[in-house]
mmCIF file with all atom_site columns, C-alpha atoms in Angstrom:
data_model
loop_
_atom_site.group_PDB
_atom_site.id
_atom_site.type_symbol
_atom_site.label_atom_id
_atom_site.label_alt_id
_atom_site.label_comp_id
_atom_site.label_asym_id
_atom_site.label_entity_id
_atom_site.label_seq_id
_atom_site.pdbx_PDB_ins_code
_atom_site.Cartn_x
_atom_site.Cartn_y
_atom_site.Cartn_z
_atom_site.occupancy
_atom_site.B_iso_or_equiv
_atom_site.pdbx_formal_charge
_atom_site.auth_seq_id
_atom_site.auth_comp_id
_atom_site.auth_asym_id
_atom_site.auth_atom_id
_atom_site.pdbx_PDB_model_num
ATOM 1   C CA . MET A 1 1   ? -67.039 101.244 34.098 1.00 44.00 ? 1   MET A CA 1
ATOM 2   C CA . ASN A 1 2   ? -68.182 100.115 30.639 1.00 54.00 ? 2   ASN A CA 1
ATOM 3   C CA . ALA A 1 3   ? -66.609 101.357 27.414 1.00 54.00 ? 3   ALA A CA 1
ATOM 4   C CA . LYS A 1 4   ? -69.638 103.873 26.606 1.00 52.00 ? 4   LYS A CA 1
ATOM 5   C CA . ASP A 1 5   ? -68.877 105.601 30.030 1.00 57.00 ? 5   ASP A CA 1
ATOM 6   C CA . LYS A 1 6   ? -65.301 106.229 29.013 1.00 61.00 ? 6   LYS A CA 1
ATOM 7   C CA . ASN A 1 7   ? -66.654 108.575 25.969 1.00 71.00 ? 7   ASN A CA 1
ATOM 8   C CA . LEU A 1 8   ? -66.489 112.273 26.461 1.00 78.00 ? 8   LEU A CA 1
ATOM 9   C CA . PHE A 1 9   ? -69.231 113.043 24.125 1.00 82.00 ? 9   PHE A CA 1
ATOM 10  C CA . ARG A 1 10  ? -72.881 111.073 24.093 1.00 89.00 ? 10  ARG A CA 1
ATOM 11  C CA . LEU A 1 11  ? -74.684 112.273 21.307 1.00 95.00 ? 11  LEU A CA 1
ATOM 12  C CA . ARG A 1 12  ? -78.136 110.837 19.689 1.00 97.00 ? 12  ARG A CA 1
ATOM 13  C CA . VAL A 1 13  ? -79.239 111.719 16.153 1.00 98.00 ? 13  VAL A CA 1
ATOM 14  C CA . LEU A 1 14  ? -82.893 111.054 14.836 1.00 98.00 ? 14  LEU A CA 1
ATOM 15  C CA . ALA A 1 15  ? -83.082 110.682 10.976 1.00 97.00 ? 15  ALA A CA 1
ATOM 16  C CA . ASP A 1 16  ? -86.441 110.523 9.567  1.00 95.00 ? 16  ASP A CA 1
ATOM 17  C CA . LEU A 1 17  ? -88.209 111.428 6.379  1.00 96.00 ? 17  LEU A CA 1
ATOM 18  C CA . ASP A 1 18  ? -90.279 114.687 6.298  1.00 95.00 ? 18  ASP A CA 1
ATOM 19  C CA . SER A 1 19  ? -93.311 113.702 4.480  1.00 93.00 ? 19  SER A CA 1
ATOM 20  C CA . GLU A 1 20  ? -94.363 117.065 3.742  1.00 95.00 ? 20  GLU A CA 1
ATOM 21  C CA . TYR A 1 21  ? -91.273 118.112 1.714  1.00 95.00 ? 21  TYR A CA 1
ATOM 22  C CA . ASN A 1 22  ? -90.128 114.601 0.813  1.00 96.00 ? 22  ASN A CA 1
ATOM 23  C CA . VAL A 1 23  ? -86.720 114.965 2.305  1.00 97.00 ? 23  VAL A CA 1
ATOM 24  C CA . TRP A 1 24  ? -84.783 113.222 4.832  1.00 97.00 ? 24  TRP A CA 1
ATOM 25  C CA . VAL A 1 25  ? -83.876 115.355 8.006  1.00 98.00 ? 25  VAL A CA 1
ATOM 26  C CA . ALA A 1 26  ? -81.130 114.396 10.710 1.00 98.00 ? 26  ALA A CA 1
ATOM 27  C CA . ARG A 1 27  ? -81.135 116.273 14.080 1.00 98.00 ? 27  ARG A CA 1
ATOM 28  C CA . CYS A 1 28  ? -78.651 115.823 16.782 1.00 98.00 ? 28  CYS A CA 1
ATOM 29  C CA . LEU A 1 29  ? -80.676 116.176 19.992 1.00 98.00 ? 29  LEU A CA 1
ATOM 30  C CA . GLU A 1 30  ? -77.839 117.192 22.284 1.00 97.00 ? 30  GLU A CA 1
ATOM 31  C CA . THR A 1 31  ? -76.262 120.090 19.906 1.00 97.00 ? 31  THR A CA 1
ATOM 32  C CA . GLY A 1 32  ? -79.306 120.874 17.873 1.00 97.00 ? 32  GLY A CA 1
ATOM 33  C CA . SER A 1 33  ? -77.491 120.486 14.497 1.00 98.00 ? 33  SER A CA 1
ATOM 34  C CA . MET A 1 34  ? -79.778 119.684 11.796 1.00 98.00 ? 34  MET A CA 1
ATOM 35  C CA . VAL A 1 35  ? -79.098 118.466 8.014  1.00 98.00 ? 35  VAL A CA 1
ATOM 36  C CA . THR A 1 36  ? -81.242 117.404 5.162  1.00 98.00 ? 36  THR A CA 1
ATOM 37  C CA . ALA A 1 37  ? -80.833 115.018 2.261  1.00 98.00 ? 37  ALA A CA 1
ATOM 38  C CA . ASP A 1 38  ? -82.609 113.190 -0.417 1.00 97.00 ? 38  ASP A CA 1
ATOM 39  C CA . ASP A 1 39  ? -81.914 109.898 1.166  1.00 96.00 ? 39  ASP A CA 1
ATOM 40  C CA . PRO A 1 40  ? -81.056 108.382 4.718  1.00 95.00 ? 40  PRO A CA 1
ATOM 41  C CA . GLU A 1 41  ? -77.503 107.211 3.651  1.00 96.00 ? 41  GLU A CA 1
ATOM 42  C CA . THR A 1 42  ? -76.477 110.769 2.804  1.00 98.00 ? 42  THR A CA 1
ATOM 43  C CA . VAL A 1 43  ? -78.321 112.588 5.587  1.00 98.00 ? 43  VAL A CA 1
ATOM 44  C CA . ILE A 1 44  ? -76.461 110.386 8.115  1.00 97.00 ? 44  ILE A CA 1
ATOM 45  C CA . GLU A 1 45  ? -73.091 111.092 6.372  1.00 97.00 ? 45  GLU A CA 1
ATOM 46  C CA . MET A 1 46  ? -73.692 114.605 6.401  1.00 98.00 ? 46  MET A CA 1
ATOM 47  C CA . MET A 1 47  ? -74.574 114.565 9.990  1.00 98.00 ? 47  MET A CA 1
ATOM 48  C CA . LYS A 1 48  ? -71.355 112.796 10.679 1.00 96.00 ? 48  LYS A CA 1
ATOM 49  C CA . GLU A 1 49  ? -69.434 115.542 9.035  1.00 97.00 ? 49  GLU A CA 1
ATOM 50  C CA . VAL A 1 50  ? -71.094 118.054 11.005 1.00 97.00 ? 50  VAL A CA 1
ATOM 51  C CA . LEU A 1 51  ? -70.512 116.634 14.358 1.00 96.00 ? 51  LEU A CA 1
ATOM 52  C CA . GLU A 1 52  ? -66.844 115.732 13.608 1.00 94.00 ? 52  GLU A CA 1
ATOM 53  C CA . ASP A 1 53  ? -66.410 119.463 12.839 1.00 94.00 ? 53  ASP A CA 1
ATOM 54  C CA . GLU A 1 54  ? -68.512 120.900 15.663 1.00 94.00 ? 54  GLU A CA 1
ATOM 55  C CA . ILE A 1 55  ? -66.733 118.649 18.338 1.00 92.00 ? 55  ILE A CA 1
ATOM 56  C CA . THR A 1 56  ? -63.228 119.156 17.107 1.00 90.00 ? 56  THR A CA 1
ATOM 57  C CA . PHE A 1 57  ? -63.699 122.992 16.936 1.00 92.00 ? 57  PHE A CA 1
ATOM 58  C CA . ALA A 1 58  ? -65.230 123.110 20.321 1.00 91.00 ? 58  ALA A CA 1
ATOM 59  C CA . TRP A 1 59  ? -62.456 120.893 21.791 1.00 88.00 ? 59  TRP A CA 1
ATOM 60  C CA . GLU A 1 60  ? -59.695 122.887 20.073 1.00 89.00 ? 60  GLU A CA 1
ATOM 61  C CA . ASN A 1 61  ? -61.006 126.133 21.282 1.00 92.00 ? 61  ASN A CA 1
ATOM 62  C CA . ASP A 1 62  ? -61.710 124.945 24.707 1.00 91.00 ? 62  ASP A CA 1
ATOM 63  C CA . ASN A 1 63  ? -65.720 125.878 24.076 1.00 92.00 ? 63  ASN A CA 1
ATOM 64  C CA . LEU A 1 64  ? -67.700 122.910 25.040 1.00 90.00 ? 64  LEU A CA 1
ATOM 65  C CA . ALA A 1 65  ? -70.603 124.928 26.502 1.00 92.00 ? 65  ALA A CA 1
ATOM 66  C CA . ASN A 1 66  ? -71.209 126.343 22.975 1.00 92.00 ? 66  ASN A CA 1
ATOM 67  C CA . LEU A 1 67  ? -71.337 122.720 21.409 1.00 93.00 ? 67  LEU A CA 1
ATOM 68  C CA . TYR A 1 68  ? -74.341 122.136 23.735 1.00 93.00 ? 68  TYR A CA 1
ATOM 69  C CA . SER A 1 69  ? -75.806 125.592 23.997 1.00 94.00 ? 69  SER A CA 1
ATOM 70  C CA . THR A 1 70  ? -78.795 124.949 21.660 1.00 96.00 ? 70  THR A CA 1
ATOM 71  C CA . PRO A 1 71  ? -80.105 121.595 21.920 1.00 97.00 ? 71  PRO A CA 1
ATOM 72  C CA . ALA A 1 72  ? -82.905 120.206 19.718 1.00 97.00 ? 72  ALA A CA 1
ATOM 73  C CA . PRO A 1 73  ? -86.579 121.303 20.625 1.00 97.00 ? 73  PRO A CA 1
ATOM 74  C CA . ARG A 1 74  ? -88.406 118.990 23.010 1.00 97.00 ? 74  ARG A CA 1
ATOM 75  C CA . GLU A 1 75  ? -90.618 117.841 20.147 1.00 96.00 ? 75  GLU A CA 1
ATOM 76  C CA . ILE A 1 76  ? -87.465 116.100 18.521 1.00 96.00 ? 76  ILE A CA 1
ATOM 77  C CA . LEU A 1 77  ? -86.594 114.593 21.934 1.00 96.00 ? 77  LEU A CA 1
ATOM 78  C CA . LEU A 1 78  ? -89.948 113.069 22.246 1.00 96.00 ? 78  LEU A CA 1
ATOM 79  C CA . ARG A 1 79  ? -89.920 111.897 18.545 1.00 95.00 ? 79  ARG A CA 1
ATOM 80  C CA . TRP A 1 80  ? -86.717 110.243 19.371 1.00 95.00 ? 80  TRP A CA 1
ATOM 81  C CA . ARG A 1 81  ? -88.146 108.233 22.242 1.00 96.00 ? 81  ARG A CA 1
ATOM 82  C CA . GLU A 1 82  ? -91.280 107.526 20.310 1.00 95.00 ? 82  GLU A CA 1
ATOM 83  C CA . ALA A 1 83  ? -89.111 106.195 17.334 1.00 95.00 ? 83  ALA A CA 1
ATOM 84  C CA . VAL A 1 84  ? -87.080 103.989 19.699 1.00 95.00 ? 84  VAL A CA 1
ATOM 85  C CA . GLU A 1 85  ? -90.202 102.624 21.389 1.00 95.00 ? 85  GLU A CA 1
ATOM 86  C CA . ALA A 1 86  ? -91.732 101.719 18.168 1.00 95.00 ? 86  ALA A CA 1
ATOM 87  C CA . GLY A 1 87  ? -88.619 99.690  17.149 1.00 94.00 ? 87  GLY A CA 1
ATOM 88  C CA . ALA A 1 88  ? -86.584 102.237 15.019 1.00 93.00 ? 88  ALA A CA 1
ATOM 89  C CA . GLU A 1 89  ? -83.215 100.876 14.010 1.00 90.00 ? 89  GLU A CA 1
ATOM 90  C CA . VAL A 1 90  ? -80.560 102.439 16.313 1.00 95.00 ? 90  VAL A CA 1
ATOM 91  C CA . HIS A 1 91  ? -77.037 101.981 15.287 1.00 94.00 ? 91  HIS A CA 1
ATOM 92  C CA . PRO A 1 92  ? -73.679 103.586 16.256 1.00 94.00 ? 92  PRO A CA 1
ATOM 93  C CA . LEU A 1 93  ? -71.879 106.240 14.288 1.00 93.00 ? 93  LEU A CA 1
ATOM 94  C CA . GLN A 1 94  ? -68.279 106.185 14.484 1.00 91.00 ? 94  GLN A CA 1
ATOM 95  C CA . LEU A 1 95  ? -66.773 109.707 14.243 1.00 90.00 ? 95  LEU A CA 1
ATOM 96  C CA . ASP A 1 96  ? -63.279 110.509 12.811 1.00 86.00 ? 96  ASP A CA 1
ATOM 97  C CA . LEU A 1 97  ? -62.121 113.072 15.464 1.00 83.00 ? 97  LEU A CA 1
ATOM 98  C CA . LYS A 1 98  ? -58.935 114.570 14.708 1.00 80.00 ? 98  LYS A CA 1
ATOM 99  C CA . PHE A 1 99  ? -57.369 116.721 17.401 1.00 77.00 ? 99  PHE A CA 1
ATOM 100 C CA . LYS A 1 100 ? -54.085 118.530 17.383 1.00 76.00 ? 100 LYS A CA 1
ATOM 101 C CA . GLU A 1 101 ? -53.036 116.418 20.482 1.00 72.00 ? 101 GLU A CA 1
ATOM 102 C CA . PRO A 1 102 ? -54.186 112.811 19.977 1.00 64.00 ? 102 PRO A CA 1
ATOM 103 C CA . LEU A 1 103 ? -56.488 111.526 22.821 1.00 64.00 ? 103 LEU A CA 1
ATOM 104 C CA . ASP A 1 104 ? -56.790 107.810 23.716 1.00 57.00 ? 104 ASP A CA 1
ATOM 105 C CA . GLY A 1 105 ? -59.685 105.794 22.865 1.00 56.00 ? 105 GLY A CA 1
ATOM 106 C CA . ASP A 1 106 ? -63.193 106.554 21.246 1.00 62.00 ? 106 ASP A CA 1
ATOM 107 C CA . LEU A 1 107 ? -64.295 109.982 22.506 1.00 71.00 ? 107 LEU A CA 1
ATOM 108 C CA . ALA A 1 108 ? -67.643 110.097 21.296 1.00 78.00 ? 108 ALA A CA 1
ATOM 109 C CA . ASN A 1 109 ? -70.732 107.711 21.470 1.00 85.00 ? 109 ASN A CA 1
ATOM 110 C CA . VAL A 1 110 ? -73.097 108.540 18.745 1.00 90.00 ? 110 VAL A CA 1
ATOM 111 C CA . GLU A 1 111 ? -76.214 106.716 18.292 1.00 92.00 ? 111 GLU A CA 1
ATOM 112 C CA . VAL A 1 112 ? -78.548 107.082 15.086 1.00 94.00 ? 112 VAL A CA 1
ATOM 113 C CA . ALA A 1 113 ? -82.066 106.168 15.201 1.00 94.00 ? 113 ALA A CA 1
ATOM 114 C CA . THR A 1 114 ? -83.572 105.847 11.599 1.00 91.00 ? 114 THR A CA 1
ATOM 115 C CA . ALA A 1 115 ? -87.355 106.104 11.444 1.00 84.00 ? 115 ALA A CA 1
ATOM 116 C CA . ALA A 1 116 ? -89.304 106.255 8.298  1.00 67.00 ? 116 ALA A CA 1
#
């Protein structure tokens, strides 16, 4: 079993520039969470904070179903695939998950694809 298979959460985030509004948008494919910012670094940092809060809340309240209850629309899933196939930069995002009772290891495998 590889290290990624030991993670409890596998999440993918697509960060790209909305040319109509000239703003960066990050969307988590699995949770449907969305944030906007003026630059790619800020939008990724904001998404990191949102995912940390959402995962911690879901875990501490034994409500993982709610975490995954509203995934991103199909269009976003297809845009992720298109971005990756077109060579978009994909890098890991390390979450700082703090639970009341510590769990061993990295719990989340988050990949961010940044497409311009």
